[in-house]
Amino acid sequence: VITVPAWRDLDWLVHGFGERADGAWISESSRAWVSQVHGADVRHALSPGPRGEADALIADIPGVTVEIRTADCLPVLLLDRARRRVAAVHAGWRGVVAEIVPAAVAGLGGNLEAAIGPGIGVCCFEVGPEVSERFGREGRVHVDLAAIVREQLRRAGVSAIHDLTACTKCDAARFHSYRRDGQAAGRLVSGIGLR
Ligand SMILES: [Zn+2]
């Protein structure tokens, strides 16, 4: 599990971006999750278990770890260490266009830090005109989703950004990738919560 160096000393926090080999590393008794729909809805996990359809999940109760699953989409974790509130965000290109990350920042409030985990890199995320126009561009282009998310975070007032990005398609040994493996692709498990 890839962890944020600046968060490792917080003994009350569980967090990380899982690699392929880590599988479902979050304990079944604490995990809370959503059915991810590439939208901009944010939910609050008051207990473990399924929390409906959304793409960001907030937690602030000990024993609840919010989980998201990705295979190229960007996993983003948010932390308010003073108030001990956290969120996990699923940010694929549709979610980025829908501004799911700023929505999660607004939902969580407070003085936040963000961590961006492995997802499809600018090297491999080539899109056609129907997608590039959603980003205000034209024709076939490479889109840097992580850079767009960093800018959205800054505009939303989050300046402490821990960038742990790596390209999921390029590194088959460590990461699942939908673009590389298609329907058969597994999912990387990321999460954050209070012990
Ligand atoms: Zn790549």
Tab-separated table of C-alpha atoms and ligand atoms in Angstrom:
chain	number	residue	atom	x	y	z
A	1	VAL	CA	0.000	0.000	0.000
A	2	ILE	CA	1.380	3.389	-0.997
A	3	THR	CA	1.153	5.845	1.889
A	4	VAL	CA	1.691	9.592	2.175
A	5	PRO	CA	5.002	10.269	3.964
A	6	ALA	CA	3.560	13.319	5.745
A	7	TRP	CA	0.662	11.250	7.122
A	8	ARG	CA	2.564	8.183	8.348
A	9	ASP	CA	3.031	9.525	11.870
A	10	LEU	CA	-0.711	10.023	12.428
A	11	ASP	CA	-1.394	6.918	14.511
A	12	TRP	CA	-5.173	7.541	14.472
A	13	LEU	CA	-5.306	7.461	10.667
A	14	VAL	CA	-5.639	4.516	8.257
A	15	HIS	CA	-4.860	5.451	4.662
A	16	GLY	CA	-3.275	4.326	1.446
A	17	PHE	CA	-3.401	3.604	-2.248
A	18	GLY	CA	-3.349	-0.159	-2.811
A	19	GLU	CA	-1.322	-1.802	-5.549
A	20	ARG	CA	-2.381	-5.005	-7.365
A	21	ALA	CA	-0.655	-7.220	-4.815
A	22	ASP	CA	-2.459	-5.546	-1.920
A	23	GLY	CA	-5.906	-6.708	-3.080
A	24	ALA	CA	-8.780	-5.806	-0.760
A	25	TRP	CA	-6.564	-4.548	2.076
A	26	ILE	CA	-9.220	-2.633	4.029
A	27	SER	CA	-10.853	-4.738	6.746
A	28	GLU	CA	-14.386	-5.861	5.948
A	29	SER	CA	-15.614	-4.707	9.350
A	30	SER	CA	-14.565	-1.089	8.762
A	31	ARG	CA	-14.961	-0.486	5.037
A	32	ALA	CA	-17.645	1.821	3.681
A	33	TRP	CA	-18.076	2.190	-0.061
A	34	VAL	CA	-20.259	3.647	-2.809
A	35	SER	CA	-21.421	2.424	-6.201
A	36	GLN	CA	-19.254	4.682	-8.344
A	37	VAL	CA	-21.164	6.420	-11.146
A	38	HIS	CA	-18.717	9.069	-12.518
A	39	GLY	CA	-20.807	11.899	-11.093
A	40	ALA	CA	-20.327	14.673	-8.539
A	41	ASP	CA	-22.334	13.431	-5.544
A	42	VAL	CA	-20.666	13.316	-2.123
A	43	ARG	CA	-21.949	11.113	0.702
A	44	HIS	CA	-21.154	10.793	4.390
A	45	ALA	CA	-20.388	7.348	5.816
A	46	LEU	CA	-21.827	7.142	9.324
A	47	SER	CA	-21.181	3.394	9.495
A	48	PRO	CA	-19.397	0.673	7.491
A	49	GLY	CA	-21.150	-0.933	4.516
A	50	PRO	CA	-22.618	0.210	1.184
A	51	ARG	CA	-23.501	3.907	1.036
A	52	GLY	CA	-25.431	4.177	-2.245
A	53	GLU	CA	-24.402	5.830	-5.491
A	54	ALA	CA	-21.777	8.578	-5.357
A	55	ASP	CA	-18.131	9.244	-6.184
A	56	ALA	CA	-16.875	10.705	-2.925
A	57	LEU	CA	-17.346	9.483	0.602
A	58	ILE	CA	-16.661	11.424	3.814
A	59	ALA	CA	-15.884	9.818	7.195
A	60	ASP	CA	-15.256	11.201	10.680
A	61	ILE	CA	-16.171	8.303	12.963
A	62	PRO	CA	-13.520	5.913	14.375
A	63	GLY	CA	-13.795	2.465	12.815
A	64	VAL	CA	-15.046	3.647	9.428
A	65	THR	CA	-12.645	3.607	6.448
A	66	VAL	CA	-14.008	5.015	3.189
A	67	GLU	CA	-12.926	3.041	0.144
A	68	ILE	CA	-12.853	3.663	-3.581
A	69	ARG	CA	-11.830	1.315	-6.394
A	70	THR	CA	-10.070	2.404	-9.550
A	71	ALA	CA	-8.363	1.126	-12.688
A	72	ASP	CA	-7.049	4.297	-14.426
A	73	CYS	CA	-9.374	6.800	-12.743
A	74	LEU	CA	-7.565	8.905	-10.138
A	75	PRO	CA	-8.003	8.098	-6.453
A	76	VAL	CA	-7.873	11.239	-4.299
A	77	LEU	CA	-7.730	11.241	-0.492
A	78	LEU	CA	-8.568	14.330	1.590
A	79	LEU	CA	-7.593	14.942	5.207
A	80	ASP	CA	-8.473	17.576	7.799
A	81	ARG	CA	-6.035	16.573	10.507
A	82	ALA	CA	-7.218	19.145	13.073
A	83	ARG	CA	-10.859	18.018	12.994
A	84	ARG	CA	-10.040	14.399	12.066
A	85	ARG	CA	-12.303	14.306	9.040
A	86	VAL	CA	-11.409	12.506	5.812
A	87	ALA	CA	-12.753	11.710	2.348
A	88	ALA	CA	-11.976	9.363	-0.527
A	89	VAL	CA	-12.767	10.487	-4.072
A	90	HIS	CA	-13.100	8.582	-7.362
A	91	ALA	CA	-12.022	10.971	-10.128
A	92	GLY	CA	-12.136	9.669	-13.663
A	93	TRP	CA	-12.357	12.068	-16.580
A	94	ARG	CA	-16.140	12.388	-16.282
A	95	GLY	CA	-15.855	13.052	-12.556
A	96	VAL	CA	-13.084	15.594	-13.149
A	97	VAL	CA	-15.277	17.410	-15.695
A	98	ALA	CA	-18.178	17.243	-13.189
A	99	GLU	CA	-15.832	18.710	-10.513
A	100	ILE	CA	-16.179	15.860	-8.041
A	101	VAL	CA	-12.927	16.867	-6.295
A	102	PRO	CA	-14.032	20.473	-5.512
A	103	ALA	CA	-17.425	19.052	-4.445
A	104	ALA	CA	-15.696	16.747	-1.954
A	105	VAL	CA	-13.522	19.630	-0.671
A	106	ALA	CA	-16.650	21.739	-0.128
A	107	GLY	CA	-18.451	18.846	1.551
A	108	LEU	CA	-15.596	18.202	3.950
A	109	GLY	CA	-14.692	21.832	4.702
A	110	GLY	CA	-11.903	22.775	7.075
A	111	ASN	CA	-8.184	23.078	6.484
A	112	LEU	CA	-7.433	20.250	4.059
A	113	GLU	CA	-4.531	18.304	2.640
A	114	ALA	CA	-4.943	16.166	-0.460
A	115	ALA	CA	-3.140	13.137	-1.850
A	116	ILE	CA	-3.451	12.031	-5.456
A	117	GLY	CA	-2.692	8.372	-6.181
A	118	PRO	CA	-1.936	6.218	-9.232
A	119	GLY	CA	-4.108	6.703	-12.313
A	120	ILE	CA	-3.752	6.960	-16.046
A	121	GLY	CA	-0.847	9.276	-16.885
A	122	VAL	CA	-0.645	11.966	-19.539
A	123	CYS	CA	1.632	9.513	-21.396
A	124	CYS	CA	-1.281	7.105	-21.976
A	125	PHE	CA	-4.470	9.147	-21.682
A	126	GLU	CA	-5.023	10.008	-25.324
A	127	VAL	CA	-8.615	11.001	-26.081
A	128	GLY	CA	-10.661	11.793	-29.173
A	129	PRO	CA	-12.542	14.993	-29.980
A	130	GLU	CA	-15.693	13.995	-28.061
A	131	VAL	CA	-13.694	13.906	-24.820
A	132	SER	CA	-11.136	16.626	-25.526
A	133	GLU	CA	-13.924	19.170	-26.121
A	134	ARG	CA	-15.104	18.546	-22.556
A	135	PHE	CA	-11.703	19.856	-21.455
A	136	GLY	CA	-11.910	22.893	-23.757
A	137	ARG	CA	-9.584	21.387	-26.356
A	138	GLU	CA	-9.884	20.040	-29.900
A	139	GLY	CA	-9.108	16.819	-31.746
A	140	ARG	CA	-6.966	13.949	-30.451
A	141	VAL	CA	-4.927	15.097	-27.461
A	142	HIS	CA	-3.253	13.764	-24.363
A	143	VAL	CA	-5.008	14.905	-21.185
A	144	ASP	CA	-3.158	15.273	-17.879
A	145	LEU	CA	-5.915	14.449	-15.385
A	146	ALA	CA	-3.656	14.753	-12.334
A	147	ALA	CA	-2.579	18.268	-13.353
A	148	ILE	CA	-6.222	19.288	-13.776
A	149	VAL	CA	-7.096	17.856	-10.360
A	150	ARG	CA	-4.164	19.719	-8.766
A	151	GLU	CA	-5.453	22.964	-10.285
A	152	GLN	CA	-9.014	22.232	-9.103
A	153	LEU	CA	-7.696	21.587	-5.592
A	154	ARG	CA	-5.755	24.860	-5.556
A	155	ARG	CA	-8.789	26.809	-6.753
A	156	ALA	CA	-10.823	25.119	-4.016
A	157	GLY	CA	-8.300	26.388	-1.456
A	158	VAL	CA	-6.237	23.226	-0.923
A	159	SER	CA	-2.548	24.074	-1.234
A	160	ALA	CA	-1.032	21.069	0.578
A	161	ILE	CA	-1.088	18.486	-2.198
A	162	HIS	CA	0.848	15.229	-1.894
A	163	ASP	CA	1.377	13.888	-5.372
A	164	LEU	CA	1.856	10.102	-5.482
A	165	THR	CA	0.766	9.768	-9.081
A	166	ALA	CA	2.107	6.972	-11.255
A	167	CYS	CA	0.732	5.740	-14.580
A	168	THR	CA	-1.478	2.684	-14.112
A	169	LYS	CA	-1.278	1.691	-17.774
A	170	CYS	CA	2.520	1.907	-17.963
A	171	ASP	CA	3.239	-0.227	-14.888
A	172	ALA	CA	1.462	-3.573	-15.306
A	173	ALA	CA	3.386	-5.181	-12.455
A	174	ARG	CA	2.001	-2.771	-9.853
A	175	PHE	CA	-1.320	-1.512	-11.163
A	176	HIS	CA	-4.582	-2.560	-12.753
A	177	SER	CA	-5.521	-0.596	-15.892
A	178	TYR	CA	-8.820	-0.582	-17.754
A	179	ARG	CA	-7.187	0.863	-20.868
A	180	ARG	CA	-4.587	-1.889	-20.853
A	181	ASP	CA	-6.637	-4.888	-19.690
A	182	GLY	CA	-10.186	-3.961	-20.767
A	183	GLN	CA	-13.209	-5.595	-19.134
A	184	ALA	CA	-10.949	-8.116	-17.373
A	185	ALA	CA	-9.138	-5.388	-15.440
A	186	GLY	CA	-9.106	-5.708	-11.669
A	187	ARG	CA	-9.491	-2.704	-9.384
A	188	LEU	CA	-6.998	-0.972	-7.101
A	189	VAL	CA	-8.341	-0.354	-3.602
A	190	SER	CA	-7.674	3.005	-1.955
A	191	GLY	CA	-9.050	4.314	1.298
A	192	ILE	CA	-8.810	6.539	4.338
A	193	GLY	CA	-10.387	6.452	7.749
A	194	LEU	CA	-10.072	6.854	11.508
A	195	ARG	CA	-8.828	3.911	13.527
B	1	ZN	ZN	1.506	5.763	-19.171
